[in-house]
Tab-separated table of C-alpha atoms and ligand atoms in Angstrom:
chain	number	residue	atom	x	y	z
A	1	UNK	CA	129.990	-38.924	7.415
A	2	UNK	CA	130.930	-41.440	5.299
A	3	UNK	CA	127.192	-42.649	5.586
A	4	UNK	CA	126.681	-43.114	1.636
A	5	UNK	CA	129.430	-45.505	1.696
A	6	UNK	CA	128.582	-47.609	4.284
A	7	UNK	CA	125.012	-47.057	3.798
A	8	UNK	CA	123.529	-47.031	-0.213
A	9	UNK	CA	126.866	-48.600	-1.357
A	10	UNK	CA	127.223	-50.947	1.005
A	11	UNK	CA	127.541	-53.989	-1.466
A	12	UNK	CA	130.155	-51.654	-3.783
A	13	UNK	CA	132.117	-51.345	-0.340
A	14	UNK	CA	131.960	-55.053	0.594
A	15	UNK	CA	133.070	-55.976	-2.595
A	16	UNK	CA	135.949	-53.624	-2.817
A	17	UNK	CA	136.923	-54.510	0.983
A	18	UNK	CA	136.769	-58.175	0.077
A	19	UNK	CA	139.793	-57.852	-2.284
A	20	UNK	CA	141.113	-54.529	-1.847
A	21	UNK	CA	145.081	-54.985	-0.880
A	22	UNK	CA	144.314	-51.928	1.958
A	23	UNK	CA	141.461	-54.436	3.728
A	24	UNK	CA	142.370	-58.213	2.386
A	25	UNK	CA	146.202	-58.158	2.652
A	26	UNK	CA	146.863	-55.043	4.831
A	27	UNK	CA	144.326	-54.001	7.346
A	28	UNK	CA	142.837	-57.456	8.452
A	29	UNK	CA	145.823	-59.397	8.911
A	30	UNK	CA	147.316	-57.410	10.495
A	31	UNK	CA	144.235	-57.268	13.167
A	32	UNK	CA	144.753	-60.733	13.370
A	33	UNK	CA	148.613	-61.242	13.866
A	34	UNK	CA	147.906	-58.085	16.926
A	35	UNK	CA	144.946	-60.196	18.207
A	36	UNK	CA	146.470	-63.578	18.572
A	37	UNK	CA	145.343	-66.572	19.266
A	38	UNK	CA	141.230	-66.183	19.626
A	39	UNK	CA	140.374	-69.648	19.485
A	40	UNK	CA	137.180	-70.347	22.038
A	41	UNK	CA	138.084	-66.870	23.259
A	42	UNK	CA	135.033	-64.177	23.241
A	43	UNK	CA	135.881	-60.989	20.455
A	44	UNK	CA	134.019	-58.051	20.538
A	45	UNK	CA	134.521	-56.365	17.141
A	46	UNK	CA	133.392	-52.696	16.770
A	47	UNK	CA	132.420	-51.853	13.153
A	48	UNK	CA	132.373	-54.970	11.435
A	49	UNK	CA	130.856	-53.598	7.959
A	50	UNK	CA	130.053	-56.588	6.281
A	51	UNK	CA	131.873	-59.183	7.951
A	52	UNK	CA	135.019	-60.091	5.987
A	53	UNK	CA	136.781	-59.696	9.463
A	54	UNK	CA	134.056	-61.019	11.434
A	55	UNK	CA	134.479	-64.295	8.921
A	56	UNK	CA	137.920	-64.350	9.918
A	57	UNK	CA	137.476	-64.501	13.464
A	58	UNK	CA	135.038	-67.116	13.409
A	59	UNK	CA	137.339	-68.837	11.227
A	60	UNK	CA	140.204	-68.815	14.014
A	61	UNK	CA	137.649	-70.501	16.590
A	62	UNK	CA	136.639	-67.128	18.288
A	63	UNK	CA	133.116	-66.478	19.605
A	64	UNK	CA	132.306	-62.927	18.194
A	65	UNK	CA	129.827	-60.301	19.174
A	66	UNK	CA	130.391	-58.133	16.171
A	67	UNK	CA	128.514	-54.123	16.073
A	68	UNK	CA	127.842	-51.971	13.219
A	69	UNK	CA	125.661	-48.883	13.094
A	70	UNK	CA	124.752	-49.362	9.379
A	71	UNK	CA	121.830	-51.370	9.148
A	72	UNK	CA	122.792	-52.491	5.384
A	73	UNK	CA	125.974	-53.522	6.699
A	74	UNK	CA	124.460	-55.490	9.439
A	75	UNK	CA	122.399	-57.486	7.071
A	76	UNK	CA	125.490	-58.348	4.636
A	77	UNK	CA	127.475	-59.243	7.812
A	78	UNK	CA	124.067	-62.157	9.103
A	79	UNK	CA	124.097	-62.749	5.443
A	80	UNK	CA	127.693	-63.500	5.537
A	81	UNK	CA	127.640	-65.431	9.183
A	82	UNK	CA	124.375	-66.898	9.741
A	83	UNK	CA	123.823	-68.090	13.329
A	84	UNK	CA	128.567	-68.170	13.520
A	85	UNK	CA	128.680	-65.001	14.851
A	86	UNK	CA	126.313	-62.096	17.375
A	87	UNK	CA	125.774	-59.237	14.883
A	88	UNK	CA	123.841	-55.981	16.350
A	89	UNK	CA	123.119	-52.644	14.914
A	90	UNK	CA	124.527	-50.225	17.399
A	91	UNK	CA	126.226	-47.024	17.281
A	92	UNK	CA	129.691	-47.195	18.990
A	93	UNK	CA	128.842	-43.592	20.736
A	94	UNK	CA	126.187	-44.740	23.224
A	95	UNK	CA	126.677	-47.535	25.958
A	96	UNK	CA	127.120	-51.431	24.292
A	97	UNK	CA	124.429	-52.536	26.808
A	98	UNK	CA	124.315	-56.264	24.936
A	99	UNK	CA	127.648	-56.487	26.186
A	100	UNK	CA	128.248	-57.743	29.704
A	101	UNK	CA	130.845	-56.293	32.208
A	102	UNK	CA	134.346	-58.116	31.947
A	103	UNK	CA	133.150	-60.596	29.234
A	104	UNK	CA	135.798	-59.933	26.278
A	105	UNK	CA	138.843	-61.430	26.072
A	106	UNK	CA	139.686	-59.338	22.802
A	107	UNK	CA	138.249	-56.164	21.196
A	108	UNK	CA	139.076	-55.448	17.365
A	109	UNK	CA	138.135	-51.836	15.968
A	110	UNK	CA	139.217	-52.324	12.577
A	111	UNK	CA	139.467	-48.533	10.623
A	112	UNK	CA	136.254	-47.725	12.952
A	113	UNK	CA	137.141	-45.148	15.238
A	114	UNK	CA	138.337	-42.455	13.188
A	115	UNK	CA	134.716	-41.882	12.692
A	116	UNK	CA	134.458	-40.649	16.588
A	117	UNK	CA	135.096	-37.501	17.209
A	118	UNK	CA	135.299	-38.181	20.611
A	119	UNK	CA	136.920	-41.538	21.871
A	120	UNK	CA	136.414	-41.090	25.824
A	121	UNK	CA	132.566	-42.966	25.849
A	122	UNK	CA	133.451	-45.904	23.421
A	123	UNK	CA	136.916	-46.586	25.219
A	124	UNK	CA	135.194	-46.703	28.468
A	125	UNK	CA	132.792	-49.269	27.599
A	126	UNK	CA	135.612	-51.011	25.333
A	127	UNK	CA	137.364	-51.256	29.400
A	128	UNK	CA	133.691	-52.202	30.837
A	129	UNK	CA	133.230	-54.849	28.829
A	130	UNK	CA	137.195	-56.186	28.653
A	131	UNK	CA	138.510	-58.900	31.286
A	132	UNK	CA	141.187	-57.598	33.279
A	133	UNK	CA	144.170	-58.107	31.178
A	134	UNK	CA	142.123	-58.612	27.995
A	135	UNK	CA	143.467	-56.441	24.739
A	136	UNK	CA	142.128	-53.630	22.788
A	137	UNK	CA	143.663	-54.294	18.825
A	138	UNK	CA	142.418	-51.170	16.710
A	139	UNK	CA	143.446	-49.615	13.402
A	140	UNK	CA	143.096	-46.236	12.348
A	141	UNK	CA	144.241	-44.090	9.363
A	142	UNK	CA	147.386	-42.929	10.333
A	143	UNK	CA	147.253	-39.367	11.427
A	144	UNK	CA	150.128	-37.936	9.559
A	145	UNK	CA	148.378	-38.830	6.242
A	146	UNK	CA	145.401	-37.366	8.098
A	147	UNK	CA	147.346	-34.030	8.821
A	148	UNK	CA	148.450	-33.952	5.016
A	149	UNK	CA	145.019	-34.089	3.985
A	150	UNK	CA	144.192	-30.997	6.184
A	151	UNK	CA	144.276	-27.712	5.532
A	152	UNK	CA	147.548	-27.655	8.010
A	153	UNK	CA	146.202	-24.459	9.886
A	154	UNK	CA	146.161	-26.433	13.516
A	155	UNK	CA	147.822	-29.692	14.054
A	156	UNK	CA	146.535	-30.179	17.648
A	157	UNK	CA	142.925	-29.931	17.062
A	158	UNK	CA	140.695	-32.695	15.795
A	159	UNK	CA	139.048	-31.767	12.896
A	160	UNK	CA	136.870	-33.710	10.250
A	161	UNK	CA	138.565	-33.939	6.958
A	162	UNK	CA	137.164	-35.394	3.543
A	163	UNK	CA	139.099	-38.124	1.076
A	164	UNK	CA	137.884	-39.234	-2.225
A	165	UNK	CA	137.526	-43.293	-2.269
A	166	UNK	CA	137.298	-45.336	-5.213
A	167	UNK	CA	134.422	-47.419	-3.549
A	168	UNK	CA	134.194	-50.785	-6.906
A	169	UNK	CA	134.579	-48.291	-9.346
A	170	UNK	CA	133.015	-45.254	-7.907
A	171	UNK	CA	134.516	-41.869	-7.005
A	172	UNK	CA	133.127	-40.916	-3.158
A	173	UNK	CA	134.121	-38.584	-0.999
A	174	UNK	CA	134.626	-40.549	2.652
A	175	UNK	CA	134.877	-37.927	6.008
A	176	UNK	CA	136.746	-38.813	9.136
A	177	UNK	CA	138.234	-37.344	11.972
A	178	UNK	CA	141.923	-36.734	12.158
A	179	UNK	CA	143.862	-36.171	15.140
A	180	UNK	CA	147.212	-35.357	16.726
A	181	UNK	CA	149.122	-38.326	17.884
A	182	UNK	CA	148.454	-37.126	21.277
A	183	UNK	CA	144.828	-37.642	20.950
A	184	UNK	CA	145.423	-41.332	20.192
A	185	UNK	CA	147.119	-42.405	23.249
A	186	UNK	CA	145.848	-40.182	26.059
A	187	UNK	CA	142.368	-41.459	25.815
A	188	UNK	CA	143.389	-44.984	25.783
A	189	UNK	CA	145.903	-44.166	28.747
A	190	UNK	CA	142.612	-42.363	30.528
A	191	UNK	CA	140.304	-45.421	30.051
A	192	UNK	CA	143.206	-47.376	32.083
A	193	UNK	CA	144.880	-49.205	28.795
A	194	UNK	CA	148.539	-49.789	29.083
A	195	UNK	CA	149.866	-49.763	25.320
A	196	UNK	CA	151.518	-53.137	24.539
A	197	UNK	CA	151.796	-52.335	21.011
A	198	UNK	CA	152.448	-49.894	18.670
A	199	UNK	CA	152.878	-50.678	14.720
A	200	UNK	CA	153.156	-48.739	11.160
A	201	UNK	CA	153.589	-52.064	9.371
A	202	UNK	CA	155.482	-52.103	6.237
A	203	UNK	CA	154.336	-55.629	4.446
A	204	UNK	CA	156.858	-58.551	3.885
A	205	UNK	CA	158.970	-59.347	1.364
A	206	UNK	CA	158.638	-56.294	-0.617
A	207	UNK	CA	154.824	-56.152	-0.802
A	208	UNK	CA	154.775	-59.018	-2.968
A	209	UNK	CA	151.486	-60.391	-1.630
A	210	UNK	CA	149.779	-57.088	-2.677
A	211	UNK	CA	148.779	-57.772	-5.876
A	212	UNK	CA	148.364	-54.033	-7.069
A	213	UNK	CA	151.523	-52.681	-8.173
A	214	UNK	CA	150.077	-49.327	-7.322
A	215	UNK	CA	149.171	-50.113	-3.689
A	216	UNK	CA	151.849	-52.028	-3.426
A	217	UNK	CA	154.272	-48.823	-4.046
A	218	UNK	CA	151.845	-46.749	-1.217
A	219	UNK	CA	151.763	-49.747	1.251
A	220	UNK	CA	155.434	-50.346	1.607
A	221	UNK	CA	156.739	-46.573	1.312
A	222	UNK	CA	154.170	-44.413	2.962
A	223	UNK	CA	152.229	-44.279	6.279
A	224	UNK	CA	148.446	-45.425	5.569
A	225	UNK	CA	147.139	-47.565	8.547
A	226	UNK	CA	148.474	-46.910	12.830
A	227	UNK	CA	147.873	-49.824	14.729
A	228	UNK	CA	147.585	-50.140	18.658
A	229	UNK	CA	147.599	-53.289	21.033
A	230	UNK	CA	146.405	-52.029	24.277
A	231	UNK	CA	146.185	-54.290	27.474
A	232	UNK	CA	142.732	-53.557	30.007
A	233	UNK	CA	145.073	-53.102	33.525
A	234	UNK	CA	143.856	-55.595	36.165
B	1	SAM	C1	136.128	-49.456	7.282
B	1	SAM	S1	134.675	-50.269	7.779
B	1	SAM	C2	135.306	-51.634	8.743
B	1	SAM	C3	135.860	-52.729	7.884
B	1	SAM	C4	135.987	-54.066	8.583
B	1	SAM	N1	136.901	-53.971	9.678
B	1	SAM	C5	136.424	-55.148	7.606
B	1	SAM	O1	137.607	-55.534	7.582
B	1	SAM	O2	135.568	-55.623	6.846
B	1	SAM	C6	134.033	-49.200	9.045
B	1	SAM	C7	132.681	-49.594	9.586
B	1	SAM	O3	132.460	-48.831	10.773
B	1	SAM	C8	131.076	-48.537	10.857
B	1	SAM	N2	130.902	-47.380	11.744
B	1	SAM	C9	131.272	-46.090	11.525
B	1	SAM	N3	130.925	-45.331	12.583
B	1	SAM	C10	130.335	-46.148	13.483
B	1	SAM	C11	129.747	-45.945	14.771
B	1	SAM	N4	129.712	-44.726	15.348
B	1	SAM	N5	129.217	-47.006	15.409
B	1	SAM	C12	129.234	-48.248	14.831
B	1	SAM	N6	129.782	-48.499	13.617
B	1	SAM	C13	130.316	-47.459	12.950
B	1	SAM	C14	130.655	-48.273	9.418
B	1	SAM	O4	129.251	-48.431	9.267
B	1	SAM	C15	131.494	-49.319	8.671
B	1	SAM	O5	130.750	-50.481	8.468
C-alpha cells in the first residue's frame, strides 16, 4: 500500500514533499500552527518520511522521537537530522516500545494514519505514551474526497481505495484507507482524547503563498486535508 512510493521512490517523494504546495505550504504548517509552541517540549511524530517535518520541529526547539516504517525513509530522515532528532524504523501497528509511558508532550501524525485500517492499537499507545493533558495534532485526507474516490456502494464501511500521484514527475498509484467521519472521532473519543480541534483549512489571503496556480485553485475551493487537535484527558 503505497509501499513503492515510500519505499523505491523514496528520494522522488522527498523531493516532491519538499516543495509540493500540498506538504510545504499546506500540510506542515498547518501541523505546526495545531501543535504550538514545542520549544524544549518532547514530540513524538508518527510517519516522518524523510524528515521535512521532523526538520521543522527541531527547528522550533522541540526534542523529537520521529517513526517511520520505511527503512529508505528512515535513512533520508538521519541523513536529513544527524544526531537533532531520535529516528526509528517502526511500524505504527505494533506497540512503540522505545517510547516511555507519559513522556510526550505532543504527537504529530502528519497524512500517516490513513494508511491504518484500524486506528484502535496506534491511538492507544499514542494515549500511553502522551502526558496527561498532552495533544494528539494529526492530518488525514479528508474523507469526503475519500468517499468521491470510492465506488460510493457503502459510505459507512472502511474500505481501501487507490489515487494516482504525480510522485517528481511520475504517475503512481498511492492506496489508503477511507472512512466515514464517524470512524475518525470515535476511536480517538475511545482512546480517552477530548477533541480540542477540528479544521478544513482554507489558506490565507487567497492562496497566494501557493505558488501553483493549479493547487492553488484545489487548496482554497475543495476539501483535501482534515485536521484534528485532540487533548490526552488527565
Ligand atoms: C505522507 S508521508 C508523511 C509526510 C511527512 N509528514 C512530511 O511532512 O514530510 C507518510 C509516511 O508514513 C509512513 N507510514 C505509512 N504507514 C506506516 C505505518 N504503518 N507505520 C509507520 N509509518 C508508516 C510512510 O512510510 C511515509 O513515510
Amino acid at each position: 500500500m503505497s509501499d513503492r512510493i515510500y519505499g523505491e521512490l523514496a528520494e522522488r517523494y522527498d523531493r516532491s514533499s519538499e516543495l509540493g504546495p500540498p506538504n510545504a505550504d499546506y500540510d506542515r504548517p498547518t501541523i505546526l500552527q495545531l501543535a504550538g509552541p514545542v520549544v524544549r517540549q518532547h514530540v513524538l511524530e508518527l510517519g516522518c518520511a524523510s524528515g521535512h517535518l521532523t526538520q521543522q520541529l527541531v527547528d522550533c526547539g522541540a526534542h523529537v522521537t520521529a517513526l517511520d516504517r520505511s527503512e529508505e525513509m528512515v535513512r533520508l530522515a538521519r541523513e536529513r537530522l544527524g544526531e537533532r532528532a531520535s529516528i526509528h524504523l517502526a511500524d505504527l501497528s505494533t506497540p512503540l516500545t522505545m517510547v516511555a509511558d507519559a513522556s510526550v508532550d505532543v504527537a504529530v501524525a502528519s497524512l500517516v494514519l490513513h494508511y491504518l485500517p484500524d486506528w484502535n492499537p496506534v491511538l492507544a499507545e499514542v494515549r500511553r505514551c502522551l502526558r496527561p493533558g498532552g495533544a494528539l495534532v494529526m492530518s488525514i485526507h479528508h474523507p469526503i474526497t475519500g468517499w468521491l474516490r470510492s465506488d460510493r456502494s457503502n459510505y459507512h464501511r472502511t474500505e481501501l481505495i487507490e489515487e494516482e500521484w504525480d510522485v517528481d514527475g511520475i504517475r503512481v498509484p498511492a492506496e489508503m484507507w477511507r472512512r466515514p467521519v464517524s470512524a475518525v472521532f470515535s476511536p480517538l473519543l475511545a482512546a480517552g482524547f477530548v477533541i480540542d480541534a477540528v479544521e478544513e483549512p482554507v489558506p490565507h489571503d487567497d492562496g497566494r503563498e501557493i505558488r501553483d496556480p493549479r493547487m492553488r485553485r484545489v487548496l482554497t475551493t475543495q476539501p483535501v486535508f482534515l485536521y484534528v487537535r485532540a487533548v490526552a484527558a488527565g
